[in-house]
PDB file of C-alpha atoms and ligand atoms in Angstrom:
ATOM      1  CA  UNK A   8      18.765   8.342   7.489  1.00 64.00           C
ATOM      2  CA  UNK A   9      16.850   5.962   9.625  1.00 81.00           C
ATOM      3  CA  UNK A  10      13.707   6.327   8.489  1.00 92.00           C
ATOM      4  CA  UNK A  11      12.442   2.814   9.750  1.00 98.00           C
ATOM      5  CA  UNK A  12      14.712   2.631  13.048  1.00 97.00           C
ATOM      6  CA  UNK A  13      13.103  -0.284  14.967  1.00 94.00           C
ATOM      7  CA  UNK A  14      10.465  -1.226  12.813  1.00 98.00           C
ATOM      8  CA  UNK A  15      10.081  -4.754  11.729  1.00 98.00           C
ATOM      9  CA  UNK A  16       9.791  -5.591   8.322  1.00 98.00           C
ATOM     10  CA  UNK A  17       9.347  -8.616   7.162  1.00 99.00           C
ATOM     11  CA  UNK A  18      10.521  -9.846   3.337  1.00 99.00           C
ATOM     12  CA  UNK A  19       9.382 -12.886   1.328  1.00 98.00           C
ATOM     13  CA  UNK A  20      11.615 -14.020  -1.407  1.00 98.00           C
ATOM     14  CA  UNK A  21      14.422 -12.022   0.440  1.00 98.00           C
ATOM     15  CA  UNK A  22      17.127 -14.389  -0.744  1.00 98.00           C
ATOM     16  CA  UNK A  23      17.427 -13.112  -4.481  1.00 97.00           C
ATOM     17  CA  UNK A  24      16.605  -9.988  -6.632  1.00 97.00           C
ATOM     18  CA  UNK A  25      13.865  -7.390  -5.811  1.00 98.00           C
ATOM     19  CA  UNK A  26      14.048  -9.069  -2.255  1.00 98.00           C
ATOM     20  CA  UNK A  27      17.265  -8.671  -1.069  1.00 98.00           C
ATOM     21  CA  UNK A  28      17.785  -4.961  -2.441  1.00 98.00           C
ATOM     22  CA  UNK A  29      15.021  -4.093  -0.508  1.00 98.00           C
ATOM     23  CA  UNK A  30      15.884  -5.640   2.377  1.00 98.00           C
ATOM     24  CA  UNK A  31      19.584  -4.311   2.161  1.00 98.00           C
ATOM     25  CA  UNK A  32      17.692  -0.587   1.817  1.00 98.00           C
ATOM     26  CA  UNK A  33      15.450  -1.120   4.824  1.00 98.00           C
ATOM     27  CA  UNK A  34      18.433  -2.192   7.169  1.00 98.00           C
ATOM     28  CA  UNK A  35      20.014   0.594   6.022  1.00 98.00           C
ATOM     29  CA  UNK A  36      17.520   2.707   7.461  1.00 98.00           C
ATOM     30  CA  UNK A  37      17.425   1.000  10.633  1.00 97.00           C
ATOM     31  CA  UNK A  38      14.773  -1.769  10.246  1.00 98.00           C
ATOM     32  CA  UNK A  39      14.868  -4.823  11.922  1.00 98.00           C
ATOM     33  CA  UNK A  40      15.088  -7.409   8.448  1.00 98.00           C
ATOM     34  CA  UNK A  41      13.203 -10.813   9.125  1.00 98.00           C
ATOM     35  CA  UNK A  42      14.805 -12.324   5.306  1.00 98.00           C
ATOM     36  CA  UNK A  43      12.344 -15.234   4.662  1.00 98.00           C
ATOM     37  CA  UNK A  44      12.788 -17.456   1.782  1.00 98.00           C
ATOM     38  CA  UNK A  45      12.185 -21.372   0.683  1.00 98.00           C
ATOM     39  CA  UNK A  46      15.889 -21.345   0.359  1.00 98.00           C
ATOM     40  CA  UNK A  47      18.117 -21.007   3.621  1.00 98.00           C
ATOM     41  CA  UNK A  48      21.596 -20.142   1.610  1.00 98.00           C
ATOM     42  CA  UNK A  49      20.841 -16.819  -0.144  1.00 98.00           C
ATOM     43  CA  UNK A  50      18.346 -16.144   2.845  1.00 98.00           C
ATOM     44  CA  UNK A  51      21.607 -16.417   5.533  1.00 98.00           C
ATOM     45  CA  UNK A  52      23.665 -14.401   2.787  1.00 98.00           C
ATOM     46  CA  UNK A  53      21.189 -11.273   2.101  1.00 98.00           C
ATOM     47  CA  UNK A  54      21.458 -11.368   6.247  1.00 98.00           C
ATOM     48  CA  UNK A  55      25.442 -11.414   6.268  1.00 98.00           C
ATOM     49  CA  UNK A  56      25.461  -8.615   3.955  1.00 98.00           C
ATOM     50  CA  UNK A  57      22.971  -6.583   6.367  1.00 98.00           C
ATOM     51  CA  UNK A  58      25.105  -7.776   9.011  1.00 98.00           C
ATOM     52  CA  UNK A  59      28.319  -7.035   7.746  1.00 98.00           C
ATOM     53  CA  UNK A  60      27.335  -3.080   7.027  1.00 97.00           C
ATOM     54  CA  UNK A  61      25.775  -2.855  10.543  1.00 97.00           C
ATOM     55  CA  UNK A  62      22.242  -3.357  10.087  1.00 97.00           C
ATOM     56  CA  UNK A  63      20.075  -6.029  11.947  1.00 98.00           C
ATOM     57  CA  UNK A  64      18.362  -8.928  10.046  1.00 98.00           C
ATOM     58  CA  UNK A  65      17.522 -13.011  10.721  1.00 98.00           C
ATOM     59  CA  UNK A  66      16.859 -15.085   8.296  1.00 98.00           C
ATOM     60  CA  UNK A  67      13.796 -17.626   8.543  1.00 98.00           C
ATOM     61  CA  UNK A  68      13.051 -20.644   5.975  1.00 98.00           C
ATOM     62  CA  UNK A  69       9.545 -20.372   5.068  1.00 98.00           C
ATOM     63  CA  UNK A  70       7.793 -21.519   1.735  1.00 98.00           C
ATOM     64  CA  UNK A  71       4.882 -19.331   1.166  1.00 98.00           C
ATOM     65  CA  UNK A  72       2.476 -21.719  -0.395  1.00 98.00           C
ATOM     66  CA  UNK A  73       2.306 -23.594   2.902  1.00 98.00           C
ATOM     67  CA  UNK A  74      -0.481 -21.792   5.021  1.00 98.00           C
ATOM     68  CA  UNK A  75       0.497 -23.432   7.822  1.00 98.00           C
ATOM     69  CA  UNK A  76       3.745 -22.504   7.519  1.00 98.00           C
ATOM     70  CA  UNK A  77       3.688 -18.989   6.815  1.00 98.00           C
ATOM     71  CA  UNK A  78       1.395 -17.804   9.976  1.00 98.00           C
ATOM     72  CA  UNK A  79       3.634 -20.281  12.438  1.00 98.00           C
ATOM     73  CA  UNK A  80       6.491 -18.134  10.697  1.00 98.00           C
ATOM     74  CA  UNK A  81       4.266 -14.827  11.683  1.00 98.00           C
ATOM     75  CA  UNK A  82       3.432 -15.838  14.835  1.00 98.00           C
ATOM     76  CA  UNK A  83       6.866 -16.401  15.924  1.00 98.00           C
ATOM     77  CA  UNK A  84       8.713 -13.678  14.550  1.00 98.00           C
ATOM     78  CA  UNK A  85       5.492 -11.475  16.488  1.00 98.00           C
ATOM     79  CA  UNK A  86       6.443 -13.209  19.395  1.00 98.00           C
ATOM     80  CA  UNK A  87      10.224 -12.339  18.542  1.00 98.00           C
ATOM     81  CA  UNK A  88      10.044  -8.838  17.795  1.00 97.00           C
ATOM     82  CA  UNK A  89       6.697  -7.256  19.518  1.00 96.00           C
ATOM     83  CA  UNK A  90       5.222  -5.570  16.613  1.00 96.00           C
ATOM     84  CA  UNK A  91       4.600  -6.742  12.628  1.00 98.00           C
ATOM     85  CA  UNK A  92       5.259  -3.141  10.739  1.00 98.00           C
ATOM     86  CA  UNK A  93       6.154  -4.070   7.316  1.00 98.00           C
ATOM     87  CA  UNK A  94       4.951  -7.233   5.269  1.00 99.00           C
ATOM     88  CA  UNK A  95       6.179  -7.278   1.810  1.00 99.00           C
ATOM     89  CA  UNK A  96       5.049 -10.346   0.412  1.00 99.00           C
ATOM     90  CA  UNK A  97       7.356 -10.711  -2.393  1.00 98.00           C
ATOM     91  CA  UNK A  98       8.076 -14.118  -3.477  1.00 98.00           C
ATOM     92  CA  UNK A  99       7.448 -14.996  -6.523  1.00 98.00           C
ATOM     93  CA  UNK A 100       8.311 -17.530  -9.122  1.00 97.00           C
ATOM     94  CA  UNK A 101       8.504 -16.905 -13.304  1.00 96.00           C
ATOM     95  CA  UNK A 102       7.443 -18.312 -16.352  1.00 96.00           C
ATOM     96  CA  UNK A 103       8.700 -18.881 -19.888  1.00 95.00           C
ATOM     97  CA  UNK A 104       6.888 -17.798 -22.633  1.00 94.00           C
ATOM     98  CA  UNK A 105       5.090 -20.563 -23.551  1.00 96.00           C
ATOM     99  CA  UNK A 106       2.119 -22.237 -25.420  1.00 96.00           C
ATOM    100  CA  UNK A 107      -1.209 -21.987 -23.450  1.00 97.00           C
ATOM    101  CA  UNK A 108      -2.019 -25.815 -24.646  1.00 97.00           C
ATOM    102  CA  UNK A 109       1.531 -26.471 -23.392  1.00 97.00           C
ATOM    103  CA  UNK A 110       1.130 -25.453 -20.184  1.00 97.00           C
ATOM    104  CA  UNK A 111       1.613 -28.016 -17.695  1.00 98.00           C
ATOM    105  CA  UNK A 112      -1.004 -28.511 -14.031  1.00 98.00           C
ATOM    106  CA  UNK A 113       2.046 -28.510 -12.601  1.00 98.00           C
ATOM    107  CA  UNK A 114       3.598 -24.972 -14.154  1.00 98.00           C
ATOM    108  CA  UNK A 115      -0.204 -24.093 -13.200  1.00 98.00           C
ATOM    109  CA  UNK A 116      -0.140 -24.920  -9.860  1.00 98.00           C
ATOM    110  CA  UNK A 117       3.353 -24.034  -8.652  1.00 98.00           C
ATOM    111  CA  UNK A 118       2.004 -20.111 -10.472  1.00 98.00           C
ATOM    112  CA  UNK A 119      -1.241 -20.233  -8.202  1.00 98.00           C
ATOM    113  CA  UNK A 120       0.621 -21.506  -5.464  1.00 98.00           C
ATOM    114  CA  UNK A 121       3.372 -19.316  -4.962  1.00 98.00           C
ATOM    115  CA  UNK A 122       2.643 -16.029  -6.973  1.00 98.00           C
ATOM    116  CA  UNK A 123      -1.049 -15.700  -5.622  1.00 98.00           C
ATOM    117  CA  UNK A 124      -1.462 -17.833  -2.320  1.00 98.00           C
ATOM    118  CA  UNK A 125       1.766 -16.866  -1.231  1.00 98.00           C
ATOM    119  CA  UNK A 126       0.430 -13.353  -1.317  1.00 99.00           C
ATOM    120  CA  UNK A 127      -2.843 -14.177   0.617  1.00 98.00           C
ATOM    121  CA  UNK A 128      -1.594 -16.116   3.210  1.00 99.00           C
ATOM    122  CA  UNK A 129       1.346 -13.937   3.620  1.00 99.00           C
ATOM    123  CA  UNK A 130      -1.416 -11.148   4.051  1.00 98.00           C
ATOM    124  CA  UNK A 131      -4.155 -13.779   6.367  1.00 98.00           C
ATOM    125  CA  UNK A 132      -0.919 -14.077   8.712  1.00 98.00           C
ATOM    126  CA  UNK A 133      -0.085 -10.755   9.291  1.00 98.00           C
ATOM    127  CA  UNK A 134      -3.351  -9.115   9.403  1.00 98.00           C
ATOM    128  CA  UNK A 135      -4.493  -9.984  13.109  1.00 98.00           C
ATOM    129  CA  UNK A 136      -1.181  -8.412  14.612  1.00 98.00           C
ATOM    130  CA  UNK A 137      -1.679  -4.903  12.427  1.00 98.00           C
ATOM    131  CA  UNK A 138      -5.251  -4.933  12.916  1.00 98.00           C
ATOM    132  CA  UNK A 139      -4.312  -5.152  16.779  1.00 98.00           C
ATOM    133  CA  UNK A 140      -1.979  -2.777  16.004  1.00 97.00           C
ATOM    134  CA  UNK A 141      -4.143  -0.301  14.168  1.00 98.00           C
ATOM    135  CA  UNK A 142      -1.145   0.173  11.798  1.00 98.00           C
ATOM    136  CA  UNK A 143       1.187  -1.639   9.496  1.00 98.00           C
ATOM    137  CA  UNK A 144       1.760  -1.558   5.590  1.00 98.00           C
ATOM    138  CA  UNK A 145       1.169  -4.332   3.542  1.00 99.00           C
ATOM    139  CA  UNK A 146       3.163  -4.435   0.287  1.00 99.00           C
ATOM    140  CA  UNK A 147       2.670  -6.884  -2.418  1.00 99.00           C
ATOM    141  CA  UNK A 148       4.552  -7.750  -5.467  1.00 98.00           C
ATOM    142  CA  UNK A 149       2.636  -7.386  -8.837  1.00 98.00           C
ATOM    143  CA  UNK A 150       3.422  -7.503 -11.666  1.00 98.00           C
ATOM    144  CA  UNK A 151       3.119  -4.914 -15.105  1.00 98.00           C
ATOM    145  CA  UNK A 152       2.235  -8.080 -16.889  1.00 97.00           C
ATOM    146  CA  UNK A 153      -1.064  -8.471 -14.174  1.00 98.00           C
ATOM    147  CA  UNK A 154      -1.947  -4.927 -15.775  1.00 98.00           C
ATOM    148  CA  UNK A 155      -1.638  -5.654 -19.424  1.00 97.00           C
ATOM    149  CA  UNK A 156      -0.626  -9.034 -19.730  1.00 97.00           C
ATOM    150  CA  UNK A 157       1.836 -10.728 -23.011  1.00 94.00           C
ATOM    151  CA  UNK A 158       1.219 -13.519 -25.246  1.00 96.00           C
ATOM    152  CA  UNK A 159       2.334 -16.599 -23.639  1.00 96.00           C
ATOM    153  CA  UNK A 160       2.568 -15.628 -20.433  1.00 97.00           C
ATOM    154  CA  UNK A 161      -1.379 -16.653 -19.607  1.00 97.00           C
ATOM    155  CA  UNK A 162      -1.165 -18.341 -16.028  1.00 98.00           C
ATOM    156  CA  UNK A 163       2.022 -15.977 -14.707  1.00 98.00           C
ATOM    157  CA  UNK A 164      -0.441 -12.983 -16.017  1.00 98.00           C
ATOM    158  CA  UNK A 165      -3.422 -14.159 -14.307  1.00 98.00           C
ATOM    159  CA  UNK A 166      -1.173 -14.792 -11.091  1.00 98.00           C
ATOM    160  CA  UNK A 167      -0.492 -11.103 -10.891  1.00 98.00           C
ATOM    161  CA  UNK A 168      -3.923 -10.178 -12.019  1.00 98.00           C
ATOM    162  CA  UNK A 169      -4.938 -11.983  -8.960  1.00 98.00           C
ATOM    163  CA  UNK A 170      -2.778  -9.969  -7.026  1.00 98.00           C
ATOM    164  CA  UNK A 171      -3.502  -6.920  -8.263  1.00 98.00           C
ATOM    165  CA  UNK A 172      -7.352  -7.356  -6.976  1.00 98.00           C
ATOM    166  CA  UNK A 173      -6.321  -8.780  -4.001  1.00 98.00           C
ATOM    167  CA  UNK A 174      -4.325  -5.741  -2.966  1.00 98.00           C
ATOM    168  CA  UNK A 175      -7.056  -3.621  -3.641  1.00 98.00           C
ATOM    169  CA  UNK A 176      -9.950  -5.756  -1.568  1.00 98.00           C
ATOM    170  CA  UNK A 177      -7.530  -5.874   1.659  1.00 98.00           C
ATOM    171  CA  UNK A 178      -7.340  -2.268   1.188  1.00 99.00           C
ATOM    172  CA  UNK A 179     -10.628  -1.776   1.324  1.00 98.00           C
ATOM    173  CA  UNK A 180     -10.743  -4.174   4.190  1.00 98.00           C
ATOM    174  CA  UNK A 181      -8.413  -2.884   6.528  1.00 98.00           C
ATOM    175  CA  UNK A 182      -8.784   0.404   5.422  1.00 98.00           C
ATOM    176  CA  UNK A 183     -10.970   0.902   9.300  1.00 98.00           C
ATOM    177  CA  UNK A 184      -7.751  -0.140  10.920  1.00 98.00           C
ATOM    178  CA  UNK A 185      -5.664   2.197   9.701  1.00 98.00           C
ATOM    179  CA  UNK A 186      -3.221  -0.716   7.680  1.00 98.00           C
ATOM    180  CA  UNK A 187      -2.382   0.267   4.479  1.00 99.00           C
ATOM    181  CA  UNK A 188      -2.152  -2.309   1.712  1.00 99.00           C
ATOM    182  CA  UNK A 189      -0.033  -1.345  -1.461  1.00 99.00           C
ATOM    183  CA  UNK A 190       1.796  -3.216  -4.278  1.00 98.00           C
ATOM    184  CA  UNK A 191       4.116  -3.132  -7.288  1.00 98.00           C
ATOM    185  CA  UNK A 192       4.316  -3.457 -10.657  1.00 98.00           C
ATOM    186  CA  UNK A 193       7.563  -4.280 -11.978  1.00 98.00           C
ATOM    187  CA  UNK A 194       8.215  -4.866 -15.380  1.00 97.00           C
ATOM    188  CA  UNK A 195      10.919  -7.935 -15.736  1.00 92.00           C
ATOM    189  CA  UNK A 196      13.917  -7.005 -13.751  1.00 92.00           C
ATOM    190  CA  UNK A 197      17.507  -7.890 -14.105  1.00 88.00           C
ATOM    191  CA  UNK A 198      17.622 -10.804 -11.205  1.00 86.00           C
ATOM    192  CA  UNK A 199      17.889 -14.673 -11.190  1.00 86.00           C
ATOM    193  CA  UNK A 200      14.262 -14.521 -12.371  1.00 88.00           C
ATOM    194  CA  UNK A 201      14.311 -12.954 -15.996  1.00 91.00           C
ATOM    195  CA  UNK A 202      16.209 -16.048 -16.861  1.00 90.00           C
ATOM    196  CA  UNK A 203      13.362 -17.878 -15.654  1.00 92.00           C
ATOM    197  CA  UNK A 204      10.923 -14.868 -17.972  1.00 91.00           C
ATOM    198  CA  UNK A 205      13.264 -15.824 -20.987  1.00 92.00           C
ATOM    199  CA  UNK A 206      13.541 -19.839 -20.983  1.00 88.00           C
ATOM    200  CA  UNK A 207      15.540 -21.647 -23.606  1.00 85.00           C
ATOM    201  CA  UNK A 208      16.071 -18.839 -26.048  1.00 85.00           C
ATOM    202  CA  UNK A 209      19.066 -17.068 -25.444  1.00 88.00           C
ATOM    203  CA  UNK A 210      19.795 -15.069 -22.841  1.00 90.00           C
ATOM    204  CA  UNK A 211      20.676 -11.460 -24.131  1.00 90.00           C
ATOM    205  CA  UNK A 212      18.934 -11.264 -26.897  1.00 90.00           C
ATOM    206  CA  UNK A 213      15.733 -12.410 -24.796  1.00 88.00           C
ATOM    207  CA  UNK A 214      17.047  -9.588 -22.465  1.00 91.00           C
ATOM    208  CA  UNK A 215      17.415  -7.211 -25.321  1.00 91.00           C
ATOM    209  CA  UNK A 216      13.961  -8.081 -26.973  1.00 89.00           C
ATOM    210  CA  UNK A 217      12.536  -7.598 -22.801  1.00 89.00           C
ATOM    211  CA  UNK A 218      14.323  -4.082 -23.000  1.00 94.00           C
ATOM    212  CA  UNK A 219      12.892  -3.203 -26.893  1.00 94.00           C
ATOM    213  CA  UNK A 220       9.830  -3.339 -25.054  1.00 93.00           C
ATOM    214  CA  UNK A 221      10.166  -1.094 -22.659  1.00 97.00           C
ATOM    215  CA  UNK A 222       9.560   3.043 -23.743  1.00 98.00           C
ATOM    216  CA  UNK A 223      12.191   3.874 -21.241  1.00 98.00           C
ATOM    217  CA  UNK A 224      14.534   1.325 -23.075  1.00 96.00           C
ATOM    218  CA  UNK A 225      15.878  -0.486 -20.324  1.00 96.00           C
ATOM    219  CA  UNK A 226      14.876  -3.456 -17.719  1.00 96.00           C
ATOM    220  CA  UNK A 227      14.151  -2.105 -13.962  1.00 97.00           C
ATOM    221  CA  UNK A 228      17.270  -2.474 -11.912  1.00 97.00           C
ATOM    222  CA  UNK A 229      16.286  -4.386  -8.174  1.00 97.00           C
ATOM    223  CA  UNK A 230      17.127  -1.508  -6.618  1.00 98.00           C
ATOM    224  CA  UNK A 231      13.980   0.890  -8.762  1.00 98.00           C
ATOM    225  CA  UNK A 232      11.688  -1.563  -6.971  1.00 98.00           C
ATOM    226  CA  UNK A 233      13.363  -1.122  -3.770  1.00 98.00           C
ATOM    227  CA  UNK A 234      13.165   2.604  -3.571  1.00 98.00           C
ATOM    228  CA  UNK A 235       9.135   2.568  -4.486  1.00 98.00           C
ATOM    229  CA  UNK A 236       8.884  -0.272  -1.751  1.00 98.00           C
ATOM    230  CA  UNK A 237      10.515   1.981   0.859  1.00 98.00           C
ATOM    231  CA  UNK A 238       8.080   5.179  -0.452  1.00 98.00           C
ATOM    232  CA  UNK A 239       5.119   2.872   0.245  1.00 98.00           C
ATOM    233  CA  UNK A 240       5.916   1.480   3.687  1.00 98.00           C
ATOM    234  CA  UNK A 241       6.773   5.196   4.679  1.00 98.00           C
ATOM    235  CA  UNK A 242       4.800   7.684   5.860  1.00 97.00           C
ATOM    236  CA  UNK A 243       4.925   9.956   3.275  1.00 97.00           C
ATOM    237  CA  UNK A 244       2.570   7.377   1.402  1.00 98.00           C
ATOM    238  CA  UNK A 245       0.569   7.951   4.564  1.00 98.00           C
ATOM    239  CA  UNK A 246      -2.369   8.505   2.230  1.00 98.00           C
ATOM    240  CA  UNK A 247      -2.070   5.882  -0.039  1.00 98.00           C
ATOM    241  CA  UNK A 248      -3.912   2.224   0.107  1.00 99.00           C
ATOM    242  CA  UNK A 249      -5.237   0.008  -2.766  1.00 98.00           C
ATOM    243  CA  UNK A 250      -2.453   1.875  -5.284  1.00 98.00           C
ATOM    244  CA  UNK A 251       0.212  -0.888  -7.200  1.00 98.00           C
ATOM    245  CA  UNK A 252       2.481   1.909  -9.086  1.00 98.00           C
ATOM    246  CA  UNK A 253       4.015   0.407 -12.267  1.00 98.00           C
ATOM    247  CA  UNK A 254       7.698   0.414 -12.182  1.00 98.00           C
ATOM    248  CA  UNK A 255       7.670  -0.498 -15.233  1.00 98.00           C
ATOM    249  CA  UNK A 256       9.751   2.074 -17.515  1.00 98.00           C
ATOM    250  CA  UNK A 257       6.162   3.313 -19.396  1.00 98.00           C
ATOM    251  CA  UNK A 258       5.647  -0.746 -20.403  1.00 97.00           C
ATOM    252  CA  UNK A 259       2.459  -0.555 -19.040  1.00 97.00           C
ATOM    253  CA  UNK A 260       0.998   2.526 -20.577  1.00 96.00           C
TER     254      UNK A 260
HETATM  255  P1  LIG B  21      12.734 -11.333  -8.441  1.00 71.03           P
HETATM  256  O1  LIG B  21      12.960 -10.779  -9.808  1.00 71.03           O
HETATM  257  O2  LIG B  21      11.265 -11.377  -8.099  1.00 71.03           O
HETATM  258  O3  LIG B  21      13.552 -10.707  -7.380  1.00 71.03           O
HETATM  259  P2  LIG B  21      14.196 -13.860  -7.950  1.00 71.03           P
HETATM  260  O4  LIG B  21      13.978 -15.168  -8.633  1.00 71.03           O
HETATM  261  O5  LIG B  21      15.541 -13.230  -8.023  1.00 71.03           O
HETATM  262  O6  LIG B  21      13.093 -12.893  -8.569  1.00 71.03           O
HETATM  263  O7  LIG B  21      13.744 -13.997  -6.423  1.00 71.03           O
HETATM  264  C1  LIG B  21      12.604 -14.682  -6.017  1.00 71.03           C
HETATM  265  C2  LIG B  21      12.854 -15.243  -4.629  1.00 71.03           C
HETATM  266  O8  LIG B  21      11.632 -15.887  -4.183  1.00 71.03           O
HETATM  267  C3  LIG B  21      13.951 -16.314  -4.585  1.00 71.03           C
HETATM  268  O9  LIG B  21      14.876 -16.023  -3.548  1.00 71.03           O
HETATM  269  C4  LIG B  21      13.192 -17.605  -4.291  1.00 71.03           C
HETATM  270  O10 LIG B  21      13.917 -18.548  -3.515  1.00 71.03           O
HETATM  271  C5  LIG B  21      11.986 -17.084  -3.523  1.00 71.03           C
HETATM  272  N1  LIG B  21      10.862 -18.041  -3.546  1.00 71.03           N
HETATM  273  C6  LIG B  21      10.382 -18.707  -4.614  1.00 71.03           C
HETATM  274  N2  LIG B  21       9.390 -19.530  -4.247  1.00 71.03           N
HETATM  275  C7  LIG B  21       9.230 -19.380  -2.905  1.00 71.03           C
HETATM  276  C8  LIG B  21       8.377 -19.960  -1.923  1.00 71.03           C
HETATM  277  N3  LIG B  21       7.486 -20.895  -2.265  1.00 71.03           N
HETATM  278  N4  LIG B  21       8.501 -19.554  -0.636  1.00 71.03           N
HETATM  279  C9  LIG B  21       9.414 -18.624  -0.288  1.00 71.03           C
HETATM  280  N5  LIG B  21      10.255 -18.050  -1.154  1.00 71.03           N
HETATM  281  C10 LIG B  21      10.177 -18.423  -2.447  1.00 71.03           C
END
C-alpha cells in the first residue's frame, strides 16, 4: 500500500510516542517524513528506523513555541520538497495532576506555549503553501481531556480545549480552499508522556487507575492514534473538516 507515495507530511513531536508511530505508518505508505522535534536524538532515530525499512524521512530541530522558528522550518522544507501535504501538529507536552493553586506561571506557560501555540503557529506556517495549493490536511493533536476535562488537570485541559476550537475555526477558514483541518482526541496513551500524566505517584498503579477509567479498559496504544491520523489525511476523509474523533476507548462519552 502506498497510499501517500510522494506526499509530504510533516510531524511535530515526531521523536517520541503518537509521533513517531505515525510517522513510521506514513513512510510506510510512501510519504516523504519531515520528523520535527525540540530534540535532535529521537528525531534522527524515528528517521533511522524509516530509513532502515526503506522509507524516506529527514529530521529537522524545531521547537514549536518559537513562531519564528516554526515558519523558517516551513518555508524551508517547502522550498525542499515542492508541496506541504500533510501538517500534523502534534507536539505536545503533559501535566501531573495537580492543585490548581499549585500551579506554577511557569507549568502555565510552557502548557500555552507548546500545547496551544505550537498548534497555531504550526497551522499560520503552513497555511499560505496549502492555500496556494488549494489542498492539504491539517491534523491537530487534542486531547479527550479538551472534551471533558479531569480534576487537576485545569491548564493541560484548557490547552486542548483551545485546540479543539481552533481546529474547528481553521476549518471553517480554509474550508474555500479546499484544506481540510482535522484533529484527535486521545485519551492518555502508553508513551514517554503518561509518565509525565501520572507524576510522583507510582507508575502502574497511576497507569492502572488511567486504564479503570477507560470503558474499553485499556490505555490507547501509539499506534490507535496513528491509524485515525492516516484515515484523516486520506482521501477517504475527503469529506471531513472541523471533526477531532475521540480515540479515547468510550472515556469521553
Ligand atoms: P505523546 O504521548 O504525545 O506521543 P511524548 O512525550 O511521547 O508524548 O512525545 C511528545 C514529543 O513532543 C516529544 O518527542 C517531545 O520532544 C516533543 N516536544 C515537546 N515539546 C516540544 C516543542 N516545544 N517543540 C517541538 N517538539 C516538542
Amino acid at each position: 500500500m502506498e497510499g501517500f507515495k510522494n506526499k509530504t507530511v510533516v510531524i511535530t513531536g515526531a521523536g517520541s510516542g503518537m509521533g513517531r508511530e505515525t510517522a513510521l505508518q506514513f513512510a510506510k505508505e510512501g510519504a516523504n517524513v519531515v520528523a520535527l522535534d525540540l530534540n535532535e536524538k529521537p528525531a534522527e532515530e524515528t528517521v533511522a528506523m524509516i530509513t532502515s525499512a526503506g522509507g524516506f524521512a529527514k529530521a529537522v530541530v524545531c521547537d514549536v513555541s518559537n513562531r519564528q522558528q516554526v515558519i523558517d522550518t516551513i518555508d524551508q522544507i517547502a522550498e525542499e520538497f515542492g508541496t506541504i501535504d500533510v501538517m500534523f501538529n502534534n507536539a505536545g507536552v503533559p501535566m501531573a495532576p495537580t492543585k490548581t493553586d499549585e500551579v506554577t506561571e511557569e507549568l502555565t506557560n510552557l502548557l500555552i506555549d507548546v500545547n496551544l501555540k505550537g498548534v497555531f503557529f504550526g497551522i499560520q506556517a503552513v497555511m499560505p503553501y496549502m492555500q496556494r495549493q488549494s489542498s492539504g490536511v491539517i491534523i491537530n493533536t487534542a486531547s479527550i481531556n479538551g472534551a471533558r476535562p479531569r480534576a487537576f488537570n485545569s491548564m493541560y485541559s484548557a490547552s486542548k480545549a483551545a485546540v479543539i476550537t481552533l481546529t474547528k475555526s481553521l476549518a471553517l477558514e480554509l474550508a474555500e480552499y479546499g484544506v481540510r483541518v482535522v484533529g484527535v482526541n486521545p485519551v492518555a496513551a502508553e508513551t514517554t508522556m503518561l509518565q509525565g500524566f501520572i507524576g510522583d505517584a507510582d507508575y502502574d498503579s497511576g497507569k492502572e487507575k488511567y486504564a479503570s477509567s477507560v470503558p474499553l479498559g485499556r490505555l490507547a496504544k501509539a499506534e490507535d492514534i496513528a491509524n485515525t491520523v492516516l484515515f484523516l489525511a486520506s482521501d477517504k476523509a475527503s469529506m471531513i473538516t472541523g471533526s477531532l474523533i475521540d480515540v479515547d476507548g468510550g472515556r469521553g462519552i
